[in-house]
XYZ file of C-alpha atoms in Angstrom:
652
model
C -58.582 187.726 67.565
C -57.793 187.040 71.260
C -59.769 188.243 73.919
C -57.988 187.199 77.051
C -54.334 187.653 78.241
C -52.607 184.286 78.313
C -51.463 183.729 81.907
C -49.820 180.455 81.523
C -46.756 180.421 78.873
C -48.306 180.299 75.280
C -46.752 177.628 72.809
C -44.738 178.982 70.266
C -42.482 176.357 69.079
C -41.757 178.652 65.582
C -41.037 181.536 67.740
C -38.631 179.374 70.161
C -36.417 178.529 67.341
C -35.626 182.035 66.447
C -32.750 183.414 69.110
C -31.858 186.042 66.443
C -32.514 187.421 62.768
C -29.990 185.486 61.398
C -32.649 182.322 62.224
C -35.188 184.546 61.345
C -33.842 184.229 57.705
C -34.008 180.590 57.454
C -37.556 180.748 57.471
C -39.701 179.874 54.668
C -41.497 183.224 53.481
C -44.913 181.216 53.376
C -43.978 180.491 57.475
C -43.835 183.847 58.494
C -47.528 184.296 59.399
C -47.575 181.586 61.650
C -44.532 183.448 63.359
C -46.428 186.390 63.800
C -49.846 184.528 65.351
C -46.711 183.559 67.963
C -45.153 186.213 68.301
C -48.311 187.979 68.998
C -49.289 185.742 71.752
C -46.539 185.294 73.254
C -45.898 189.576 73.840
C -49.501 189.495 75.026
C -48.144 186.791 77.788
C -45.129 188.739 78.785
C -46.439 192.022 78.952
C -49.512 190.835 81.266
C -46.683 188.995 83.239
C -44.606 192.578 83.721
C -46.723 195.917 82.414
C -45.522 198.024 79.777
C -46.350 199.133 76.458
C -48.675 196.907 74.267
C -50.978 198.121 71.875
C -48.009 199.878 70.029
C -46.219 196.755 69.701
C -49.024 194.575 68.967
C -49.441 197.021 65.567
C -45.899 196.224 64.301
C -45.199 192.696 64.510
C -45.493 191.709 60.948
C -43.654 194.930 60.361
C -40.663 194.111 62.861
C -40.625 190.177 61.253
C -40.115 192.103 57.650
C -37.648 194.317 58.375
C -35.372 191.678 60.058
C -36.174 188.968 57.494
C -35.002 191.364 54.860
C -32.165 193.993 56.492
C -28.650 192.521 57.747
C -29.155 193.723 61.873
C -27.351 195.042 63.512
C -25.069 195.881 60.697
C -27.748 197.969 58.828
C -29.300 200.049 61.407
C -32.615 200.202 62.622
C -34.026 203.022 64.854
C -37.233 202.701 66.929
C -38.963 206.289 67.362
C -40.015 206.408 71.389
C -39.590 202.498 71.568
C -43.061 201.789 73.014
C -43.334 199.123 69.640
C -39.867 197.677 69.885
C -40.747 194.723 72.440
C -41.073 192.459 69.147
C -37.983 193.216 67.798
C -36.267 192.676 71.861
C -38.401 189.156 71.116
C -36.659 188.483 67.825
C -33.122 189.608 68.659
C -32.019 187.283 71.458
C -34.197 188.716 74.162
C -36.871 186.309 74.010
C -36.342 184.741 77.510
C -35.744 187.594 79.408
C -38.780 189.277 78.692
C -40.476 188.516 81.904
C -37.758 190.637 83.302
C -38.962 193.702 81.455
C -39.366 196.942 83.367
C -37.662 194.952 86.719
C -34.584 196.000 88.222
C -31.664 194.746 86.719
C -34.125 193.558 83.573
C -34.671 194.394 80.546
C -35.381 197.984 79.813
C -38.602 199.311 78.693
C -36.803 200.744 75.774
C -34.211 200.257 73.377
C -30.754 200.489 74.722
C -27.746 200.656 73.362
C -26.089 198.770 76.549
C -28.683 196.417 76.400
C -28.197 194.604 73.034
C -26.138 195.661 69.940
C -29.340 194.972 67.774
C -30.712 198.292 69.772
C -28.888 201.156 67.022
C -29.983 203.814 69.197
C -30.996 204.241 73.436
C -35.006 206.055 72.643
C -37.133 207.173 75.072
C -37.720 210.405 73.531
C -40.566 210.761 70.280
C -39.274 211.618 66.843
C -35.604 211.285 67.152
C -35.244 208.616 64.967
C -34.520 210.241 61.660
C -32.457 212.839 62.716
C -30.136 209.304 64.365
C -30.505 207.336 61.167
C -29.761 210.342 59.306
C -25.888 210.708 61.321
C -25.637 206.885 61.526
C -25.949 207.140 57.692
C -23.585 210.017 57.084
C -20.980 208.476 59.185
C -20.873 205.178 57.418
C -20.318 207.468 54.268
C -17.745 208.938 55.731
C -15.982 205.127 56.741
C -16.660 203.865 53.403
C -19.194 201.346 55.367
C -22.360 199.939 53.208
C -25.415 199.528 55.831
C -28.736 200.676 55.186
C -30.314 203.122 57.825
C -33.848 202.949 58.667
C -35.993 204.612 60.670
C -39.254 203.487 62.100
C -41.557 206.678 63.221
C -45.395 207.002 64.085
C -47.538 208.959 62.793
C -48.045 211.091 66.393
C -44.058 211.393 66.429
C -44.068 212.559 62.685
C -46.075 215.431 63.886
C -42.934 216.723 66.131
C -40.943 219.818 64.083
C -37.735 218.009 64.392
C -38.891 215.224 62.630
C -39.057 217.279 59.552
C -36.320 218.955 60.426
C -34.367 215.726 59.438
C -36.393 214.681 56.680
C -35.137 217.924 55.092
C -31.708 217.608 55.495
C -32.093 213.979 54.721
C -33.424 215.415 51.213
C -30.694 217.497 50.949
C -28.420 214.989 51.538
C -29.719 212.540 48.793
C -27.981 209.493 50.286
C -29.387 206.223 51.073
C -31.932 206.078 54.243
C -35.364 204.546 54.616
C -38.092 206.202 56.687
C -41.316 204.061 57.699
C -43.877 205.932 58.679
C -45.999 203.522 60.724
C -49.420 205.261 60.483
C -52.403 203.237 62.643
C -54.828 206.747 62.677
C -57.709 204.318 61.407
C -59.617 207.319 60.366
C -57.527 206.630 56.969
C -57.335 202.976 57.326
C -59.829 203.167 53.843
C -57.053 204.155 51.611
C -55.970 200.304 52.000
C -57.659 199.340 48.719
C -56.455 197.543 45.216
C -55.400 201.277 43.330
C -52.878 202.569 46.111
C -51.759 199.071 46.918
C -51.069 198.524 43.199
C -49.471 201.688 42.716
C -47.363 201.412 46.289
C -46.005 198.218 44.523
C -45.055 200.184 41.386
C -43.488 202.920 42.920
C -40.773 200.036 44.854
C -40.947 198.201 41.969
C -37.332 197.900 40.083
C -38.513 198.528 36.144
C -40.315 201.463 37.699
C -37.099 202.924 39.347
C -35.375 202.286 36.751
C -37.059 204.415 34.450
C -37.348 207.325 37.225
C -33.681 207.154 37.684
C -32.636 206.435 33.944
C -35.361 208.144 32.122
C -34.695 211.086 34.188
C -31.097 211.273 33.805
C -31.191 211.393 30.022
C -34.357 213.870 29.651
C -31.969 216.010 31.988
C -30.413 217.436 28.630
C -33.407 218.136 27.345
C -34.478 220.724 30.274
C -38.959 220.795 29.164
C -39.006 217.459 28.869
C -37.327 216.532 32.142
C -39.494 218.853 33.960
C -42.722 217.830 32.189
C -41.684 213.788 33.694
C -41.436 215.328 36.829
C -44.391 217.282 37.208
C -46.362 213.974 35.354
C -45.205 211.720 38.184
C -46.060 214.415 40.841
C -49.763 214.917 39.671
C -50.028 211.173 39.663
C -48.692 210.192 43.080
C -50.597 213.117 44.450
C -53.757 211.864 42.721
C -53.577 208.607 45.059
C -51.658 208.560 47.858
C -50.593 211.665 50.477
C -46.752 211.502 49.232
C -46.499 215.122 47.258
C -45.118 216.404 50.542
C -42.246 214.336 51.010
C -41.371 213.928 47.317
C -40.873 217.865 47.413
C -38.832 217.511 50.491
C -36.441 214.714 48.148
C -38.064 211.815 49.590
C -39.321 208.907 47.068
C -42.701 208.441 48.483
C -43.693 204.934 48.312
C -47.497 203.756 49.871
C -49.980 203.344 50.876
C -48.946 199.768 52.470
C -50.767 197.248 54.604
C -48.454 196.463 57.400
C -50.082 193.507 58.386
C -49.528 191.499 55.154
C -45.636 190.348 56.092
C -45.181 188.770 52.496
C -46.259 192.133 50.966
C -43.684 193.580 53.427
C -40.973 191.606 52.609
C -41.456 191.889 49.140
C -41.500 195.694 48.941
C -38.834 196.137 51.502
C -36.732 193.734 49.127
C -36.907 196.052 46.429
C -36.600 199.148 48.552
C -33.079 197.377 49.474
C -32.464 198.287 46.056
C -32.926 201.350 45.411
C -30.506 204.418 45.666
C -31.483 207.728 47.755
C -34.181 208.688 50.604
C -36.899 206.493 50.451
C -40.300 206.966 52.582
C -42.592 203.744 53.269
C -46.008 204.810 54.247
C -47.668 201.693 56.013
C -50.811 201.113 58.025
C -51.703 199.554 60.901
C -53.820 198.364 63.597
C -52.567 199.685 67.107
C -53.685 196.705 69.236
C -53.730 194.481 66.219
C -54.823 190.690 67.231
C -56.435 191.655 70.946
C -59.860 192.712 70.962
C -59.535 194.867 74.056
C -56.977 196.618 72.519
C -58.270 197.340 69.457
C -61.734 198.574 70.806
C -59.320 201.053 73.053
C -56.225 201.581 71.945
C -55.738 204.844 73.710
C -56.729 203.353 77.075
C -54.489 199.769 76.470
C -51.561 202.196 74.876
C -49.612 200.676 78.479
C -51.280 198.148 81.351
C -49.823 196.870 84.323
C -49.508 193.732 85.340
C -52.431 191.147 85.310
C -53.395 188.992 88.358
C -53.586 185.612 87.750
C -56.209 184.673 90.331
C -58.730 187.053 88.956
C -58.054 187.413 85.552
C -58.169 191.370 85.778
C -55.960 193.907 83.962
C -55.750 197.479 84.751
C -54.311 200.587 82.569
C -50.653 201.877 83.512
C -50.637 205.203 84.932
C -46.907 204.993 83.495
C -45.078 207.606 81.575
C -47.296 208.633 78.761
C -50.365 206.678 79.164
C -53.071 208.394 77.350
C -55.711 205.696 79.500
C -59.121 207.164 78.756
C -62.635 206.563 79.909
C -63.635 204.030 76.884
C -64.654 200.822 76.953
C -63.197 197.982 78.468
C -63.561 194.136 77.484
C -66.113 192.130 79.979
C -62.628 189.922 81.206
C -60.791 192.367 82.023
C -61.730 195.383 83.648
C -59.730 198.564 85.223
C -58.347 198.288 88.436
C -59.776 199.974 91.332
C -58.037 202.965 93.037
C -58.340 203.904 96.754
C -56.040 207.264 96.227
C -56.168 209.906 93.882
C -52.307 210.463 91.950
C -51.161 213.932 92.000
C -51.840 214.077 87.816
C -56.011 213.388 89.155
C -55.069 216.616 91.815
C -53.810 219.011 88.931
C -56.756 217.922 86.366
C -59.387 218.820 89.222
C -57.640 221.745 90.157
C -57.596 222.990 86.909
C -61.546 222.019 86.378
C -62.157 224.020 89.256
C -60.238 227.303 88.434
C -61.918 227.199 84.577
C -65.206 227.329 86.213
C -63.910 230.776 88.124
C -61.726 232.548 85.767
C -62.513 232.591 81.565
C -58.621 233.568 81.094
C -57.215 230.055 81.748
C -56.226 228.064 79.014
C -54.274 224.742 79.494
C -51.923 223.442 76.404
C -49.973 220.169 76.820
C -47.448 218.426 74.476
C -49.884 215.018 73.791
C -49.676 214.761 77.612
C -53.496 215.640 78.051
C -55.101 212.355 79.187
C -51.816 211.355 81.164
C -51.330 214.677 83.015
C -54.971 214.693 84.152
C -56.737 216.907 81.543
C -59.398 214.297 80.236
C -62.077 216.607 82.302
C -61.015 219.735 81.411
C -60.509 218.820 77.603
C -64.290 217.995 77.822
C -65.797 220.753 79.733
C -63.633 223.045 78.422
C -62.842 222.345 74.479
C -62.488 225.487 73.383
C -59.517 226.573 76.277
C -57.651 223.065 75.752
C -54.903 222.591 73.512
C -53.085 219.573 72.726
C -50.679 220.599 70.046
C -49.038 217.151 69.566
C -45.848 216.038 70.095
C -44.239 219.496 69.582
C -42.831 220.598 73.288
C -40.824 223.335 72.288
C -43.956 225.083 69.890
C -46.320 224.401 73.432
C -44.253 226.572 75.075
C -43.635 229.455 72.993
C -47.493 228.946 72.191
C -48.382 229.627 75.533
C -46.018 232.525 75.113
C -47.700 234.069 72.936
C -51.456 234.037 74.398
C -49.864 235.223 77.620
C -48.787 238.217 76.356
C -52.107 239.186 75.387
C -53.367 238.522 78.386
C -54.569 234.790 78.800
C -53.497 232.811 81.438
C -52.227 229.410 79.823
C -51.151 226.785 82.025
C -48.799 223.924 80.176
C -48.895 220.491 81.751
C -46.205 218.332 80.809
C -43.588 215.860 82.000
C -40.014 216.732 83.582
C -38.701 215.074 81.095
C -40.396 216.529 77.738
C -40.082 220.035 79.391
C -36.084 219.238 79.033
C -36.827 219.107 75.294
C -38.340 223.240 75.320
C -35.373 224.807 77.813
C -34.553 227.489 75.308
C -38.220 228.247 74.635
C -38.483 228.298 78.506
C -35.900 230.881 78.924
C -35.955 233.551 75.889
C -39.825 233.022 75.046
C -41.068 232.750 78.532
C -38.674 233.632 81.130
C -36.933 236.347 79.964
C -40.275 238.226 78.866
C -41.557 237.649 82.705
C -44.538 236.344 80.895
C -47.570 234.707 83.006
C -47.478 231.241 82.229
C -47.194 228.208 84.772
C -45.743 225.126 84.458
C -47.453 221.816 86.031
C -44.749 219.014 85.677
C -45.661 215.964 86.466
C -43.228 213.002 86.559
C -40.728 214.572 88.860
C -38.533 212.524 90.260
C -38.106 209.123 89.641
C -40.494 207.428 87.242
C -39.796 203.690 88.061
C -40.240 200.941 85.532
C -39.487 203.392 82.978
C -36.041 204.089 83.528
C -33.764 206.846 82.794
C -35.462 208.188 80.063
C -38.370 209.371 81.676
C -36.833 209.894 84.728
C -37.513 213.915 86.160
C -33.818 214.168 87.680
C -32.626 217.578 86.514
C -35.600 219.760 86.431
C -35.036 221.869 90.315
C -31.114 222.160 88.721
C -32.166 223.476 85.652
C -35.331 225.999 86.711
C -34.044 227.424 89.703
C -30.551 229.259 87.667
C -33.590 230.878 85.400
C -33.978 234.492 86.270
C -37.538 235.445 86.908
C -38.530 231.600 87.660
C -40.479 230.499 90.846
C -40.042 227.236 91.235
C -42.377 224.733 94.075
C -41.955 221.342 95.326
C -45.759 220.213 97.340
C -44.889 217.496 99.404
C -48.270 215.885 98.971
C -52.234 216.272 97.205
C -53.192 219.418 99.394
C -49.431 221.048 98.807
C -50.197 220.531 95.155
C -53.530 222.073 94.853
C -52.278 225.193 96.741
C -48.967 225.455 95.485
C -50.732 225.557 92.010
C -53.130 227.753 92.601
C -50.037 230.087 93.906
C -47.856 229.709 91.155
C -51.073 230.537 88.691
C -51.639 234.028 90.795
C -47.993 234.834 90.632
C -47.215 237.420 87.840
C -44.610 235.637 86.494
C -43.392 232.167 84.920
C -43.466 229.322 88.000
C -43.474 225.970 87.934
C -44.587 223.461 90.269
C -43.198 219.891 90.169
C -44.943 216.757 91.798
C -43.889 213.129 91.401
C -46.041 210.089 89.583
C -48.173 207.817 90.813
C -50.320 208.802 94.175
C -50.041 210.831 96.800
C -50.080 209.708 100.770
C -53.505 210.003 101.093
C -53.524 213.836 102.568
C -57.291 215.130 101.911
C -57.567 218.186 99.424
C -58.922 221.259 100.812
C -60.449 222.641 97.637
C -59.423 226.474 98.177
C -57.530 228.345 94.944
C -55.921 231.298 97.157
C -52.323 230.904 96.959
C -50.008 230.779 99.907
C -47.083 233.014 100.502
C -44.514 233.231 98.247
C -41.055 231.737 99.360
C -42.457 230.888 102.375
C -41.771 227.239 104.280
C -43.600 225.072 106.457
C -42.176 223.726 110.077
C -43.451 219.972 109.888
C -41.691 218.838 113.260
C -39.851 220.373 115.946
C -36.795 218.917 117.083
C -33.216 219.501 118.227
C -29.947 219.223 116.838
C -30.683 218.457 113.477
C -33.020 220.353 111.293
C -34.056 218.624 108.160
C -34.894 220.794 105.319
C -37.383 219.144 102.791
C -38.148 219.614 99.399
C -41.451 218.412 97.622
C -41.621 214.089 98.013
C -38.661 213.711 100.463
C -40.756 215.218 103.187
C -42.288 212.209 104.342
C -39.398 209.757 104.779
C -38.048 212.837 106.125
C -40.553 213.015 108.874
C -40.268 208.930 109.101
C -36.544 209.443 109.585
C -36.662 212.246 111.990
C -39.084 210.747 114.882
C -35.867 208.190 115.846
C -33.547 211.006 115.629
C -35.614 213.605 117.538
C -34.969 216.198 114.515
C -36.308 218.903 113.662
C -38.709 218.891 109.772
C -39.251 221.472 107.584
C -41.172 221.371 104.071
C -39.716 223.746 102.281
C -42.452 224.160 99.482
C -40.013 227.043 97.855
C -36.488 226.179 95.872
C -36.982 229.589 94.013
C -36.993 232.372 96.429
C -35.758 229.937 99.116
C -37.278 230.808 102.557
C -33.860 232.587 103.660
C -35.503 233.713 107.033
C -36.228 230.059 108.243
C -33.048 228.698 107.086
C -31.427 231.118 108.961
C -33.465 230.042 112.259
C -32.447 226.599 111.477
C -28.982 227.266 111.324
C -28.809 229.087 114.584
C -30.553 226.878 116.552
C -29.300 223.303 115.034
C -25.924 221.982 115.356
C -26.086 220.264 111.443
C -28.740 221.268 108.426
C -29.614 218.528 105.761
C -31.478 219.119 102.594
C -33.423 216.141 101.019
C -34.490 216.447 97.236
C -35.888 213.815 94.669
C -33.540 215.348 92.223
C -29.401 215.608 91.212
C -27.652 216.785 94.179
C -25.537 218.797 91.787
C -27.005 222.059 91.199
C -30.670 221.282 92.911
C -32.365 222.624 95.537
C -29.126 221.795 98.711
C -26.729 223.593 96.357
C -29.437 226.447 96.758
C -29.193 226.050 100.254
C -25.646 225.714 100.115
C -25.417 228.896 98.655
C -27.744 230.998 100.554
C -25.477 229.653 103.652
C -22.222 230.254 102.368
C -22.969 234.243 101.866
C -24.946 234.812 104.664
C -21.147 233.427 106.795
C -23.540 230.630 108.739
C -20.665 228.298 109.985
C -22.301 224.825 109.912
C -22.384 221.896 108.524
C -23.929 220.508 105.625
C -25.533 217.444 104.793
C -26.810 217.293 101.180
C -29.288 214.399 100.144
C -30.534 213.405 96.905
C -30.065 212.131 93.224
C -26.106 210.404 92.700
C -24.625 211.885 89.768
C -25.617 209.179 87.675
C -28.255 207.523 85.044
C -30.262 205.456 87.333
C -31.746 202.477 85.907
C -35.508 201.196 85.866
C -36.932 199.163 89.029
C -39.922 199.954 91.511
C -39.386 203.403 93.150
C -38.891 202.636 96.395
C -36.190 200.131 95.907
C -34.419 202.461 93.552
C -34.658 205.132 96.733
C -33.380 202.113 99.215
C -30.537 201.269 96.335
C -29.273 204.988 96.173
C -29.943 205.615 100.175
C -33.020 208.320 100.176
C -35.461 205.683 101.974
C -35.474 206.881 106.139
C -33.255 204.143 106.940
C -30.932 205.260 104.864
C -31.399 208.615 106.194
C -31.511 207.772 109.845
C -27.786 206.347 109.147
C -26.460 209.199 107.074
C -27.477 211.655 109.319
C -25.807 209.753 112.459
C -22.622 209.127 110.050
C -22.180 212.753 109.268
C -23.142 214.163 113.220
C -19.944 211.522 114.214
C -17.652 212.667 111.527
C -18.149 216.058 112.495
C -17.908 215.264 115.939
C -21.445 216.570 117.499
C -22.705 215.565 120.247
C -26.233 215.526 119.386
C -29.692 215.669 122.156
C -31.396 213.291 118.732
C -28.755 210.635 119.043
């Protein structure tokens, strides 16, 4: 058991020999536990240097080794659900020496990526997709007469999503070779890892049992009463010692429970499963954060972490995407980093508690994003009004719609990237019925190290086209508080989108009064150029305006636009510039263009925002600079536009 994260690269002589799974297969079975120890300590070192997801990877070290030891990857397709746990996989598949570039610009991605390695069979980042993907690979192989295995590794949390069960049901119907490994790190069932359950699991995966199981059924199929009796007996036996009856009914051969930290046992059972035909479900139990005391003691808080400070030997919890940081205990060696300014998530959480103290109708709904969205205090103070529906975004939205139908006032806290998964429900169940549901959309815009799977690049584009929607973009902490109140009091669906991390440090006025809907605010008066800023881009716009002597408007609202103010800006200036941290195509700038065209304003317009491409991971300031959304680049773009339009500006 390790109590500290190494700050110097540990010696890992056995791991250093493994440059790909072929090297791994050269090891003796009795060498694998030692390899697991070295892999675990190297993982701790690497994540300590780069930050990133920690607990999940520590929990699947033995499983990862066993999978690559038994199966023939990349020909055999291995799909990791979500990808938080894929760091050991990356290390064993030729990326060990690149791990210190994890989550940095030009370095390894935070999640499996098909463009990064042939061993990453499927690009992931959102949960509950692995079974569907592996099933598609299985069908593709069958249609092309290829003989390889399809394996999906999914956690117990991801298994709560309906999409996972839809895929399981389809797999049972297809009745072909697919292996689903349910990685269960819920400690409440760890006591089931006993002699009896382990014995039955080994038996169910054994060749003799499955020969009798399949061969006997074929023979007895000619005698329906006997066949039915055998099936019932098998079902009842498994039901007594395992939770596998549900999976058996779907059409899977259930095998479990298995100790997920017993490398030799995993190799044995996977080797047996490899010879079986039809859908197989292997249920293993692991400990999240295995091998590192701080992570074992606080698996939620240590789900992800920031870089360690080698000089102070401290480690802070990461505030990144899907970080379920809690107020749990820390080890004495490592203490959480003190923060001088509140994050937008904290602003939301504080606002929700303030609102709930005054309005008994408010309820909070989230699809497993409660702590990451800042709802810890609300969940503790108002447990009867807090609903974490697990990883079920579609259900979360429709659940909120149902409550709104009967007079409650639900607030749905969700990340921008995950709201994409509930788009149909957003349109048909909420907006079409014009229900009072407020969407607090976190992680809007770029999210830095977590990359394109978690970026909130499209919400303004996909929200503003929906009838009845009120869409708001606060520019700082105080504006976030104000616009959340505005959306809550609005009659109909509303969305407030705000970025990841801390705001600029503006003090929050603790008022729950709404602001006038559809009204922007002029933050700076200038000449010739009017910059219409949306959300997080108001700050860079103000900085750019200082050297341009430009006017800056904090638009606040994307829908409805402040058309009167835009008209005034068009009449008083020679160039309109829109700037947003959202895709330019279809975004807030496009809405301004549409208005100016329809109102017959003849004025040049420059739209600045996220380009038409998926942006890889990096530090947000560096990413903004690379796509020319930093203040210096904004100035340069405006000067170029003025020159191209032959505008003799007083501003430059």
